[in-house]
Amino acid sequence: MQIQGPHSAALPDREAKVYRNAVSRNFSFLKRTDRFDLLLVKSLALPSPSQGCLVPVADLHADDERLIEKLAGWRKENYFAYPTQFPVTLEGTRSWLRSRLLEVEDRILFLVLDQHGIEVGHLGFNDALSDSGLMEVDNVVRGVKPGNSGIMGAALNTLLKWAREVIGCRGFFLRVFEDNSHATAFYRRLGFVDDLRIPLRKKTEGQTTSFVPLAGGDTAPPDKTFLRMVHVPDSKNVAKSLILTAGPSISAREAAYSWDAAKHGWNHGWNHYLSKFEQTFAEYVGMKHAIATSSCTGALHLSLAALGIGPGDEVIVPDITWVATANAVLYVGATPIFADIEADSWCLDPASFESKITERTKAVIPVHLYGHPARMDQIMAIAHKHNLFVVEDAAPAIGAEFNGQKTGTFGHFAAFSFQGAKLLVTGEGGILLTNDTALYKKAHTLWDQGRNPNKTFWIDERGWKYKMSNIQAALGLAQIERCDELVEMKRRLFSWYAEGLHHVPHLRLNREIPGARSIYWMSSILLDEKARISRDDLRAELKKRNVDTRPVFPAISQYPIWPTVQAPLPMARFVGNQAINLPSGVCLEQRQIDYICKSIKELL
Ligand SMILES: Cc1ncc(COP(=O)(O)O)c(C=O)c1O
């Protein structure tokens, strides 16, 4: 159905497609459950003090006669709240459960269980595949059992939070009879506000009475009115606790896969999730081979070792990056040479890169900093001209694109990170990708202690142990299966900053350069020197308002650990001194970003 009010416009095509996919995959993941133990793993906990949970109504309930009886009873008790009223039967409820709920792609229902596991009601979503990214709250029913006061409010809040944080839903609405004062008061307490009145006409056919919208030309007084309400979360308490710079989105999928890996991922099943994760990740990025590692740093190290880079060689890295990029160069005994970054993308400046090439240069490691792709067309052309290897440090840039091509597909190798602050998390972890089968085999041997793959316990060369565990890979598999929606959530977060900080003097956001599709792993701002507050004072003031920030990495050439002393490069030094990463956790809400933007504007 069409809805008016904030956020009602259709999403752009690409976002709408990702959103609709996320709805149908998440709904069906919950509904396609035929074991009770797994169903509990997929449940959503309600916060204290209710301590109950929401359990998805799933395939295993299709023949659960006890539940069907209960649902029929609730329907009878609440018939007055439904626009379609008919005599409730067990057969009707059974068939509704199958054909109008379990088999319908855009609908889901959760049972509300109290702290003892007893069903006290249900609620869910209907019509969830809209192009606007909005969901209709539906079927909110409370059984007439005394006690558990407040549990339905907690259940509804939990449901909305789940849809927002897991699926990336943009907002919620519902329809309720205007004369159902108990229900309208309940929804108002939970942040729903009146949006529109829909006059209805009563129609009776056989034993069924329906209230339907008035036909065109019907001007007689309506028999009943639907009130459409939209959810407008208030901004009170928005900064009650520290708003953090990062934080993942974890769904039932991660819980179910890692639970399964912990219980069954041993002996013959030891690498079930590992191989599936490697294959899925490689396919997502569009590369042939993948090796899951214990960190991105380890993956970078393996890539340089597999390329045969060693003492006497130089590897060019951007002067702004996490130390890991250049540390990997030290690990193979080579020397990192720092090149400057661009003023707009903050990634490796192709001209500076070319100016640093000597006869010792063997490779370059462009970094897709904070999720923004480096200018790979020019970097690849220069590398090709000088016969250099290219290792992409795509640690924070899963799903980013340059000229429509995914980061991680340009170079000889690419390394990604799943450390806990990244877009996709496995606690710690990384992955190495390549299209070159010989390089893959070499890196694989080095990753496994230099072990000969054809002999038991035989080592041919010095290697390392950089393996990821099957349990981490289970988490990683669930995360990569959700990657597209997480990317869109990050991009939307940046758009809220862009809106809130539009035209603020002395400040620039890390917007995409032409051709780039950033995933905005970190939404960031750069202050100019005329700002009336220093970068560090701004951070301190924001902290007092419960807004956490991070300084952008300093120009890393300044660290006292490199074999040659190199002066920090001008743009790297400037950005390193003047830029800030703002809170960018994928689950943050617009009201939190609005609060942060307002605080920044007051302080600048
Ligand atoms: C640009 C860059 N490279 C490499 C890494 C290292 O990743 P890991 O912590 O998985 O080793 C990071 C982590 O923050 C990073 O931001």
Coordinates of C-alpha atoms and ligand atoms in Angstrom, one line a residue:
M1 CA 0.0 0.0 0.0
Q2 CA 1.1 3.6 -0.6
I3 CA 2.0 5.6 2.4
Q4 CA 2.5 9.3 2.9
G5 CA 4.7 11.2 5.3
P6 CA 8.4 11.0 6.0
H7 CA 10.4 8.4 4.0
S8 CA 7.5 7.4 1.9
A9 CA 9.2 7.9 -1.5
A10 CA 10.3 4.8 -3.4
L11 CA 14.0 3.9 -2.9
P12 CA 16.3 4.1 -5.9
D13 CA 16.3 0.8 -7.9
R14 CA 19.5 -0.7 -6.6
E15 CA 18.6 0.0 -2.9
A16 CA 15.0 -1.2 -3.4
K17 CA 16.3 -4.5 -4.9
V18 CA 18.7 -5.1 -2.0
Y19 CA 16.1 -4.2 0.5
R20 CA 13.4 -6.6 -1.0
N21 CA 16.0 -9.3 -1.1
A22 CA 16.9 -8.8 2.5
V23 CA 13.2 -9.0 3.5
S24 CA 12.5 -12.2 1.7
R25 CA 15.8 -13.9 2.7
N26 CA 15.5 -13.0 6.4
F27 CA 11.8 -13.9 6.6
S28 CA 12.3 -17.2 4.9
F29 CA 15.4 -18.0 7.0
L30 CA 13.2 -17.7 10.1
K31 CA 10.1 -19.4 8.6
R32 CA 12.0 -22.4 7.0
T33 CA 12.7 -24.0 10.4
D34 CA 11.6 -27.5 11.2
R35 CA 13.4 -28.2 14.5
F36 CA 12.5 -26.7 17.8
D37 CA 16.1 -26.5 19.1
L38 CA 17.1 -24.4 16.0
L39 CA 14.0 -22.3 16.4
L40 CA 15.1 -21.2 19.9
V41 CA 18.5 -20.3 18.5
K42 CA 16.7 -18.0 16.0
S43 CA 14.5 -16.3 18.6
L44 CA 14.9 -12.6 19.6
A45 CA 15.4 -11.9 23.3
L46 CA 13.1 -9.3 25.0
P47 CA 14.9 -6.9 27.2
S48 CA 14.5 -6.9 31.0
P49 CA 12.3 -6.9 33.0
S50 CA 10.1 -9.1 30.8
Q51 CA 12.9 -11.5 29.8
G52 CA 10.7 -13.3 27.4
C53 CA 11.5 -13.8 23.7
L54 CA 10.0 -13.6 20.2
V55 CA 9.9 -16.9 18.4
P56 CA 9.2 -16.9 14.7
V57 CA 6.1 -18.9 13.6
A58 CA 7.8 -21.5 11.3
D59 CA 7.2 -24.6 9.2
L60 CA 7.3 -26.8 12.3
H61 CA 4.2 -25.1 13.6
A62 CA 2.1 -26.0 10.5
D63 CA 0.9 -29.2 12.3
D64 CA 1.1 -28.0 15.9
E65 CA -2.5 -28.5 16.9
R66 CA -2.0 -27.0 20.3
L67 CA -0.7 -23.8 18.8
I68 CA -3.4 -23.7 16.1
E69 CA -6.0 -23.9 18.8
K70 CA -4.4 -21.1 20.7
L71 CA -4.2 -18.9 17.6
A72 CA -7.9 -19.6 16.9
G73 CA -8.8 -18.6 20.4
W74 CA -6.9 -15.3 20.2
R75 CA -8.5 -14.5 16.9
K76 CA -12.0 -15.1 18.4
E77 CA -11.2 -12.9 21.5
N78 CA -9.9 -10.1 19.2
Y79 CA -12.3 -10.4 16.2
F80 CA -13.4 -6.8 16.7
A81 CA -9.9 -5.5 15.9
Y82 CA -9.8 -7.1 12.4
P83 CA -11.2 -5.5 9.2
T84 CA -12.4 -9.0 8.1
Q85 CA -14.6 -10.8 10.5
F86 CA -15.7 -14.4 10.1
P87 CA -16.6 -17.4 12.2
V88 CA -13.2 -18.7 13.4
T89 CA -12.6 -22.5 13.0
L90 CA -9.6 -24.7 13.6
E91 CA -9.6 -25.7 9.9
G92 CA -9.6 -22.1 8.9
T93 CA -6.8 -21.2 11.2
R94 CA -4.7 -24.2 10.1
S95 CA -5.1 -23.2 6.4
W96 CA -4.4 -19.5 7.2
L97 CA -1.2 -20.5 8.9
R98 CA 0.0 -22.4 5.9
S99 CA -1.3 -20.4 2.9
R100 CA -1.5 -16.9 4.3
L101 CA 1.5 -16.8 6.5
L102 CA 4.2 -19.5 6.0
E103 CA 3.9 -19.5 2.2
V104 CA 3.7 -15.7 1.8
E105 CA 7.0 -14.0 1.1
D106 CA 6.3 -10.6 2.6
R107 CA 4.6 -11.7 5.9
I108 CA 6.0 -12.9 9.2
L109 CA 4.6 -13.6 12.6
F110 CA 6.4 -13.9 15.9
L111 CA 5.0 -15.6 19.1
V112 CA 5.5 -13.5 22.2
L113 CA 6.8 -15.9 24.9
D114 CA 7.0 -14.9 28.6
Q115 CA 10.0 -15.6 30.8
H116 CA 8.7 -19.2 31.3
G117 CA 8.3 -19.9 27.6
I118 CA 4.5 -19.5 27.6
E119 CA 2.9 -17.8 24.6
V120 CA 1.1 -14.6 25.6
G121 CA 0.4 -13.1 22.2
H122 CA 1.8 -12.5 18.7
L123 CA 2.8 -9.8 16.3
G124 CA 4.5 -9.4 13.0
F125 CA 4.8 -7.7 9.6
N126 CA 2.7 -7.6 6.6
D127 CA 3.3 -6.1 3.1
A128 CA 7.0 -5.9 3.9
L129 CA 8.3 -6.0 0.3
S130 CA 7.4 -2.4 -0.5
D131 CA 9.8 -0.2 -2.6
S132 CA 9.7 2.4 0.1
G133 CA 11.6 0.3 2.6
L134 CA 8.7 0.6 5.1
M135 CA 7.0 -2.3 6.8
E136 CA 3.4 -2.6 8.1
V137 CA 3.1 -3.8 11.7
D138 CA 0.4 -6.4 11.7
N139 CA -1.5 -9.0 13.8
V140 CA -0.6 -7.4 17.2
V141 CA -2.6 -9.6 19.6
R142 CA -2.4 -10.2 23.3
G143 CA -4.1 -13.2 24.8
V144 CA -6.3 -12.5 27.8
K145 CA -3.9 -13.9 30.4
P146 CA -3.3 -11.7 33.5
G147 CA 0.3 -10.6 34.4
N148 CA 3.3 -9.8 32.2
S149 CA 2.4 -6.2 32.1
G150 CA 4.5 -4.3 29.5
I151 CA 5.5 -7.4 27.6
M152 CA 3.7 -6.5 24.4
G153 CA 5.4 -3.0 24.4
A154 CA 8.7 -4.7 24.8
A155 CA 7.9 -7.2 22.1
L156 CA 6.9 -4.4 19.6
N157 CA 10.0 -2.4 20.3
T158 CA 12.2 -5.5 19.9
L159 CA 10.5 -6.3 16.6
L160 CA 11.1 -2.8 15.2
K161 CA 14.7 -2.9 16.3
W162 CA 15.2 -6.2 14.6
A163 CA 13.7 -5.1 11.3
R164 CA 15.8 -1.9 11.3
E165 CA 19.1 -3.4 12.4
V166 CA 19.0 -6.7 10.5
I167 CA 17.0 -5.9 7.4
G168 CA 17.7 -2.2 7.1
C169 CA 14.0 -1.3 7.2
R170 CA 13.5 2.5 6.9
G171 CA 10.4 2.9 9.0
F172 CA 7.1 1.4 10.1
F173 CA 3.4 2.1 9.9
L174 CA 0.2 0.3 11.0
R175 CA -3.6 0.5 10.6
V176 CA -5.9 0.3 13.5
F177 CA -9.7 1.0 13.9
E178 CA -9.9 4.6 15.2
D179 CA -12.5 3.5 17.9
N180 CA -10.1 0.9 19.3
S181 CA -8.9 3.3 22.0
H182 CA -7.0 0.8 23.9
A183 CA -4.9 -0.1 20.9
T184 CA -4.3 3.5 19.7
A185 CA -3.2 4.5 23.2
F186 CA -0.8 1.6 23.2
Y187 CA 0.7 2.6 19.9
R188 CA 1.0 6.2 20.8
R189 CA 3.0 5.3 24.0
L190 CA 5.4 3.4 21.7
G191 CA 6.1 6.4 19.4
F192 CA 3.4 5.9 16.7
V193 CA 1.7 9.1 15.5
D194 CA -1.5 9.7 13.5
D195 CA -0.8 9.9 9.8
L196 CA -4.1 9.4 7.9
R197 CA -7.7 8.5 8.3
I198 CA -9.2 5.9 5.9
P199 CA -13.0 5.8 5.9
L200 CA -14.5 2.3 5.5
R201 CA -17.7 0.7 4.4
K202 CA -19.2 -2.5 5.9
K203 CA -19.8 -5.3 3.5
T204 CA -21.4 -8.6 4.4
E205 CA -21.1 -11.7 2.2
G206 CA -22.4 -15.0 3.7
Q207 CA -21.0 -15.2 7.2
T208 CA -18.1 -12.8 6.6
T209 CA -18.2 -9.1 7.3
S210 CA -15.4 -6.9 5.9
F211 CA -14.6 -3.3 6.3
V212 CA -13.3 -2.0 3.0
P213 CA -12.2 1.5 1.8
L214 CA -15.0 3.6 0.4
A215 CA -15.6 3.3 -3.3
G216 CA -15.2 6.4 -5.4
G217 CA -18.4 8.5 -5.3
D218 CA -19.5 7.0 -2.0
T219 CA -20.1 10.1 0.1
A220 CA -22.3 8.7 2.8
P221 CA -20.9 8.7 6.4
P222 CA -18.5 5.8 6.8
D223 CA -19.3 2.8 9.0
K224 CA -15.9 2.8 10.5
T225 CA -12.5 4.5 10.1
F226 CA -9.0 3.1 9.9
L227 CA -6.3 5.3 11.5
R228 CA -3.0 4.9 9.8
M229 CA -0.1 5.6 12.2
V230 CA 3.6 5.9 11.5
H231 CA 6.5 5.4 13.8
V232 CA 8.4 8.5 14.7
P233 CA 11.0 7.6 17.3
D234 CA 11.6 10.5 19.7
S235 CA 15.0 12.0 20.3
K236 CA 14.8 11.9 24.1
N237 CA 17.6 9.8 25.6
V238 CA 19.3 9.5 22.2
A239 CA 22.8 10.0 23.8
K240 CA 22.0 8.3 27.1
S241 CA 25.0 6.1 26.5
L242 CA 28.2 6.7 24.4
I243 CA 27.4 6.6 20.7
L244 CA 30.2 4.4 19.4
T245 CA 32.2 4.6 16.2
A246 CA 31.7 1.0 15.2
G247 CA 29.6 -2.1 15.9
P248 CA 28.2 -5.0 13.8
S249 CA 24.8 -6.2 12.9
I250 CA 24.3 -9.8 14.1
S251 CA 21.2 -11.7 13.1
A252 CA 19.7 -15.1 13.7
R253 CA 21.7 -16.4 10.8
E254 CA 25.0 -15.7 12.6
A255 CA 23.6 -17.3 15.7
A256 CA 22.4 -20.4 13.9
Y257 CA 25.5 -21.0 11.8
S258 CA 28.0 -20.5 14.7
W259 CA 25.8 -22.6 17.0
D260 CA 25.8 -25.4 14.4
A261 CA 29.6 -25.0 13.9
A262 CA 30.2 -25.2 17.7
K263 CA 28.0 -28.3 18.1
H264 CA 28.7 -30.2 14.9
G265 CA 31.8 -28.6 13.2
W266 CA 34.3 -31.2 14.3
N267 CA 36.0 -34.3 12.9
H268 CA 34.6 -34.7 9.4
G269 CA 32.8 -31.4 9.7
W270 CA 35.8 -29.4 10.7
N271 CA 36.0 -27.3 7.6
H272 CA 32.4 -27.2 6.4
Y273 CA 31.9 -23.5 7.1
L274 CA 35.4 -22.6 6.2
S275 CA 35.2 -23.9 2.7
K276 CA 31.6 -22.5 2.2
F277 CA 32.8 -19.1 3.5
E278 CA 35.8 -19.0 1.2
Q279 CA 33.7 -20.0 -1.8
T280 CA 30.9 -17.5 -1.0
F281 CA 33.3 -14.7 -0.3
A282 CA 35.3 -15.3 -3.5
E283 CA 32.0 -15.4 -5.5
Y284 CA 30.7 -12.2 -3.8
V285 CA 33.8 -10.3 -4.8
G286 CA 34.2 -12.1 -8.2
M287 CA 37.6 -13.9 -7.7
K288 CA 38.7 -17.5 -8.2
H289 CA 40.5 -18.4 -5.1
A290 CA 40.2 -17.5 -1.4
I291 CA 42.2 -18.4 1.7
A292 CA 40.5 -17.5 5.1
T293 CA 43.1 -16.2 7.5
S294 CA 43.3 -15.2 11.2
S295 CA 43.7 -11.5 10.2
C296 CA 44.0 -9.2 7.3
T297 CA 47.5 -8.4 8.4
G298 CA 48.3 -12.1 8.0
A299 CA 46.7 -12.2 4.6
L300 CA 48.9 -9.2 3.5
H301 CA 52.0 -10.9 4.8
L302 CA 51.2 -14.1 2.9
S303 CA 50.6 -12.2 -0.3
L304 CA 54.0 -10.5 -0.2
A305 CA 55.8 -13.8 0.8
A306 CA 54.0 -15.6 -2.1
L307 CA 55.1 -13.0 -4.5
G308 CA 58.7 -13.6 -3.4
I309 CA 59.3 -10.1 -2.1
G310 CA 62.1 -9.9 0.5
P311 CA 65.2 -8.1 1.7
G312 CA 66.5 -5.3 -0.6
D313 CA 63.0 -4.9 -2.2
E314 CA 60.8 -1.8 -1.8
V315 CA 57.0 -1.8 -1.6
I316 CA 55.1 1.5 -1.9
V317 CA 52.3 2.1 0.5
P318 CA 50.1 5.2 1.2
D319 CA 51.3 7.3 4.1
I320 CA 47.8 7.1 5.6
T321 CA 46.7 3.6 6.5
W322 CA 46.6 1.4 9.5
V323 CA 50.2 0.2 10.4
A324 CA 49.3 -3.3 9.2
T325 CA 49.8 -2.4 5.6
A326 CA 53.4 -1.4 6.1
N327 CA 54.1 -3.9 8.8
A328 CA 53.5 -6.7 6.3
V329 CA 56.3 -5.3 4.2
L330 CA 58.6 -5.4 7.2
Y331 CA 57.6 -9.0 7.9
V332 CA 59.1 -10.2 4.6
G333 CA 62.3 -8.1 5.2
A334 CA 61.5 -5.5 2.6
T335 CA 61.3 -1.7 3.0
P336 CA 58.0 0.2 2.9
I337 CA 58.2 3.5 0.9
F338 CA 55.5 6.0 1.7
A339 CA 53.6 7.9 -1.0
D340 CA 51.1 10.7 -0.5
I341 CA 47.3 10.5 -0.5
E342 CA 44.8 12.4 -2.6
A343 CA 43.0 15.4 -1.1
D344 CA 39.6 14.1 -2.1
S345 CA 39.6 10.3 -1.8
W346 CA 42.3 10.1 1.0
C347 CA 43.7 7.0 -0.9
L348 CA 47.0 6.6 -2.7
D349 CA 47.8 9.5 -5.0
P350 CA 48.8 7.9 -8.4
A351 CA 51.3 10.8 -9.2
S352 CA 53.0 10.5 -5.8
F353 CA 53.1 6.7 -6.2
E354 CA 54.8 6.9 -9.6
S355 CA 57.3 9.5 -8.2
K356 CA 58.5 6.9 -5.5
I357 CA 59.3 4.1 -7.9
T358 CA 62.9 3.0 -8.1
E359 CA 64.7 0.0 -9.5
R360 CA 64.2 -1.7 -6.2
T361 CA 60.4 -1.3 -6.2
K362 CA 58.6 -4.6 -6.5
A363 CA 55.1 -3.9 -5.5
V364 CA 52.5 -1.4 -4.5
I365 CA 49.7 -1.8 -1.8
P366 CA 46.9 0.6 -2.5
V367 CA 44.5 0.9 0.4
H368 CA 40.8 1.4 0.0
L369 CA 40.7 3.7 3.0
Y370 CA 37.6 3.7 5.3
G371 CA 35.7 1.9 2.6
H372 CA 36.5 4.3 -0.3
P373 CA 38.1 2.7 -3.3
A374 CA 41.5 3.9 -4.4
R375 CA 41.8 5.3 -8.0
M376 CA 42.5 1.8 -9.4
D377 CA 42.5 2.7 -13.1
Q378 CA 45.5 5.0 -12.8
I379 CA 47.2 2.8 -10.1
M380 CA 47.0 -0.3 -12.3
A381 CA 48.2 1.5 -15.4
I382 CA 51.3 2.8 -13.5
A383 CA 52.0 -0.6 -11.9
H384 CA 51.7 -2.3 -15.3
K385 CA 54.0 0.2 -16.9
H386 CA 56.7 -0.4 -14.3
N387 CA 56.1 -4.2 -14.0
L388 CA 55.0 -4.0 -10.3
F389 CA 52.9 -6.4 -8.3
V390 CA 49.7 -5.0 -6.9
V391 CA 48.3 -6.1 -3.6
E392 CA 45.0 -4.4 -2.7
D393 CA 44.6 -3.7 1.0
A394 CA 40.8 -3.9 1.0
A395 CA 40.6 -4.4 4.8
P396 CA 37.6 -2.0 5.3
A397 CA 36.2 -2.0 1.8
I398 CA 34.1 -5.2 1.3
G399 CA 31.5 -4.4 -1.5
A400 CA 33.1 -1.1 -2.6
E401 CA 33.4 -0.4 -6.3
F402 CA 35.5 1.7 -8.7
N403 CA 34.1 2.3 -12.2
G404 CA 31.6 -0.5 -11.4
Q405 CA 34.3 -3.1 -10.5
K406 CA 34.5 -4.4 -7.0
T407 CA 37.5 -3.6 -4.9
G408 CA 39.7 -6.7 -4.5
T409 CA 39.5 -7.7 -8.2
F410 CA 42.1 -5.3 -9.6
G411 CA 45.4 -6.6 -8.3
H412 CA 47.4 -9.9 -8.1
F413 CA 46.1 -10.3 -4.5
A414 CA 43.6 -8.6 -2.3
A415 CA 43.2 -8.8 1.5
F416 CA 40.1 -8.1 3.6
S417 CA 39.6 -7.8 7.4
F418 CA 36.8 -9.1 9.6
Q419 CA 38.1 -7.6 12.9
G420 CA 35.3 -6.6 15.2
A421 CA 34.9 -3.0 14.1
K422 CA 34.7 -3.8 10.3
L423 CA 31.5 -4.0 8.3
L424 CA 31.6 -7.9 8.4
V425 CA 33.0 -9.4 11.6
T426 CA 34.3 -12.8 12.7
G427 CA 35.8 -11.4 15.9
E428 CA 39.3 -11.4 14.3
G429 CA 39.9 -12.6 10.8
G430 CA 40.7 -11.9 7.3
I431 CA 40.8 -13.4 3.8
L432 CA 43.2 -13.4 0.9
L433 CA 41.9 -13.5 -2.7
T434 CA 43.6 -14.1 -6.0
N435 CA 42.7 -15.2 -9.6
D436 CA 46.2 -16.7 -10.1
T437 CA 46.2 -20.4 -9.4
A438 CA 50.0 -20.7 -9.0
L439 CA 50.0 -17.8 -6.5
Y440 CA 47.1 -19.3 -4.7
K441 CA 48.9 -22.6 -4.3
K442 CA 52.0 -20.9 -3.0
A443 CA 50.1 -18.7 -0.5
H444 CA 48.1 -21.7 0.6
T445 CA 51.3 -23.7 1.4
L446 CA 52.8 -20.7 3.3
W447 CA 49.5 -20.3 5.2
D448 CA 49.8 -23.9 6.4
Q449 CA 53.3 -23.9 7.9
G450 CA 54.9 -24.6 4.5
R451 CA 53.3 -28.1 4.6
N452 CA 53.6 -30.3 1.5
P453 CA 49.9 -30.9 0.5
N454 CA 50.7 -34.4 -0.7
K455 CA 52.6 -35.8 2.2
T456 CA 51.5 -36.2 5.8
F457 CA 53.4 -34.0 8.3
W458 CA 56.1 -33.0 5.8
I459 CA 57.4 -29.4 5.6
D460 CA 59.1 -28.2 2.4
E461 CA 59.7 -24.6 3.3
R462 CA 59.3 -22.1 6.1
G463 CA 55.7 -21.0 6.5
W464 CA 53.3 -19.6 9.0
K465 CA 50.1 -20.5 10.7
Y466 CA 47.4 -17.9 9.7
K467 CA 44.3 -20.1 9.7
M468 CA 40.8 -19.0 10.5
S469 CA 38.7 -21.4 12.6
N470 CA 35.5 -23.1 11.3
I471 CA 33.5 -21.3 14.1
Q472 CA 34.7 -17.9 12.9
A473 CA 34.0 -18.9 9.3
A474 CA 30.4 -19.8 10.3
L475 CA 30.0 -16.2 11.5
G476 CA 31.7 -14.9 8.4
L477 CA 29.4 -16.9 6.1
A478 CA 26.3 -15.5 7.7
Q479 CA 27.8 -12.0 7.4
I480 CA 28.8 -12.3 3.7
E481 CA 25.3 -13.6 2.9
R482 CA 24.0 -10.3 4.4
C483 CA 26.7 -8.1 2.9
D484 CA 24.6 -6.1 0.4
E485 CA 22.1 -4.9 2.9
L486 CA 24.8 -4.0 5.4
V487 CA 26.5 -1.9 2.7
E488 CA 23.3 0.0 2.0
M489 CA 22.8 0.6 5.7
K490 CA 26.3 2.2 5.8
R491 CA 25.7 4.3 2.8
R492 CA 22.4 5.5 4.2
L493 CA 24.2 6.5 7.4
F494 CA 26.6 8.6 5.4
S495 CA 23.6 10.2 3.6
W496 CA 22.2 11.3 7.0
Y497 CA 25.6 12.9 7.8
A498 CA 25.7 14.6 4.4
E499 CA 22.2 16.0 4.9
G500 CA 22.9 17.1 8.5
L501 CA 26.3 18.7 7.8
H502 CA 25.4 20.3 4.5
H503 CA 27.0 23.7 4.0
V504 CA 28.6 23.7 7.5
P505 CA 31.7 26.0 7.1
H506 CA 35.2 24.7 7.6
L507 CA 34.2 21.1 7.3
R508 CA 34.2 18.5 4.5
L509 CA 32.9 15.0 4.4
N510 CA 34.7 12.1 2.9
R511 CA 32.4 12.0 -0.1
E512 CA 33.0 9.6 -3.1
I513 CA 35.1 10.8 -6.0
P514 CA 33.6 10.3 -9.5
G515 CA 33.6 6.6 -10.4
A516 CA 33.8 5.5 -6.8
R517 CA 31.1 3.6 -4.9
S518 CA 32.2 3.8 -1.2
I519 CA 30.8 1.6 1.5
Y520 CA 31.6 4.4 4.0
W521 CA 33.0 2.0 6.5
M522 CA 33.8 5.2 8.5
S523 CA 31.9 8.4 7.8
S524 CA 34.5 11.1 8.4
I525 CA 35.0 14.8 8.4
L526 CA 38.0 17.0 7.6
L527 CA 38.3 20.4 9.3
D528 CA 40.1 23.2 7.6
E529 CA 42.7 25.3 9.5
K530 CA 40.2 28.2 9.9
A531 CA 37.8 26.2 12.0
R532 CA 37.4 27.9 15.4
I533 CA 38.0 24.7 17.3
S534 CA 40.9 22.3 16.8
R535 CA 40.3 18.7 15.7
D536 CA 41.3 17.3 19.1
D537 CA 39.2 19.8 21.1
L538 CA 36.2 19.0 18.9
R539 CA 36.7 15.3 19.7
A540 CA 36.9 16.1 23.4
E541 CA 33.8 18.2 23.3
L542 CA 31.9 15.6 21.4
K543 CA 33.0 13.0 24.0
K544 CA 31.4 15.2 26.7
R545 CA 28.2 14.9 24.8
N546 CA 28.5 11.1 24.6
V547 CA 29.7 11.0 21.0
D548 CA 32.7 8.8 20.5
T549 CA 35.0 9.6 17.6
R550 CA 38.4 8.4 16.3
P551 CA 41.2 10.5 14.8
V552 CA 42.0 9.5 11.3
F553 CA 45.3 7.5 11.2
P554 CA 48.3 9.8 11.4
A555 CA 50.8 9.9 8.6
I556 CA 52.4 6.5 9.5
S557 CA 55.8 7.5 8.1
Q558 CA 56.2 9.3 11.4
Y559 CA 56.4 6.1 13.4
P560 CA 59.9 5.3 14.7
I561 CA 59.9 1.7 13.4
W562 CA 60.8 1.9 9.7
P563 CA 64.2 1.0 8.3
T564 CA 64.6 4.3 6.6
V565 CA 63.6 7.7 7.9
Q566 CA 61.1 9.3 5.5
A567 CA 59.5 12.7 6.0
P568 CA 55.7 12.6 6.3
L569 CA 54.0 13.7 3.1
P570 CA 52.0 16.9 3.0
M571 CA 48.5 15.8 2.3
A572 CA 48.9 12.7 4.6
R573 CA 50.1 15.0 7.4
F574 CA 47.2 17.4 6.8
V575 CA 44.4 14.8 6.7
G576 CA 46.1 12.9 9.6
N577 CA 46.0 16.0 11.8
Q578 CA 42.6 17.4 10.8
A579 CA 40.2 14.5 10.1
I580 CA 37.9 12.6 12.4
N581 CA 36.0 9.3 12.0
L582 CA 32.4 9.9 13.2
P583 CA 30.2 7.2 14.8
S584 CA 29.6 4.7 11.9
G585 CA 28.2 1.5 13.5
V586 CA 25.9 -0.1 11.0
C587 CA 23.0 -0.2 13.4
L588 CA 23.0 3.5 14.4
E589 CA 19.7 5.4 14.0
Q590 CA 19.0 8.6 12.1
R591 CA 18.0 10.4 15.3
Q592 CA 21.5 9.6 16.7
I593 CA 23.2 11.0 13.6
D594 CA 20.9 14.1 13.7
Y595 CA 22.1 14.6 17.3
I596 CA 25.7 14.3 16.3
C597 CA 25.3 16.7 13.4
K598 CA 23.6 19.2 15.7
S599 CA 26.4 18.9 18.2
I600 CA 29.1 19.4 15.6
K601 CA 27.3 22.5 14.2
E602 CA 27.1 24.0 17.7
L603 CA 30.7 23.4 18.3
L604 CA 32.1 24.6 15.0
Ligands
LIG1 C1 43.6 -0.3 6.0 C2 43.8 -1.5 6.9 N1 44.7 -2.5 6.6 C3 44.8 -3.6 7.4 C4 44.1 -3.7 8.5 C5 44.4 -4.9 9.4 O1 43.4 -5.8 9.6 P1 43.4 -6.9 10.7 O2 43.2 -6.2 12.0 O3 42.4 -7.9 10.3 O4 44.8 -7.5 10.6 C6 43.2 -2.7 8.9 C7 42.5 -2.9 10.2 O5 41.9 -2.0 10.7 C8 43.0 -1.6 8.1 O6 42.2 -0.6 8.4

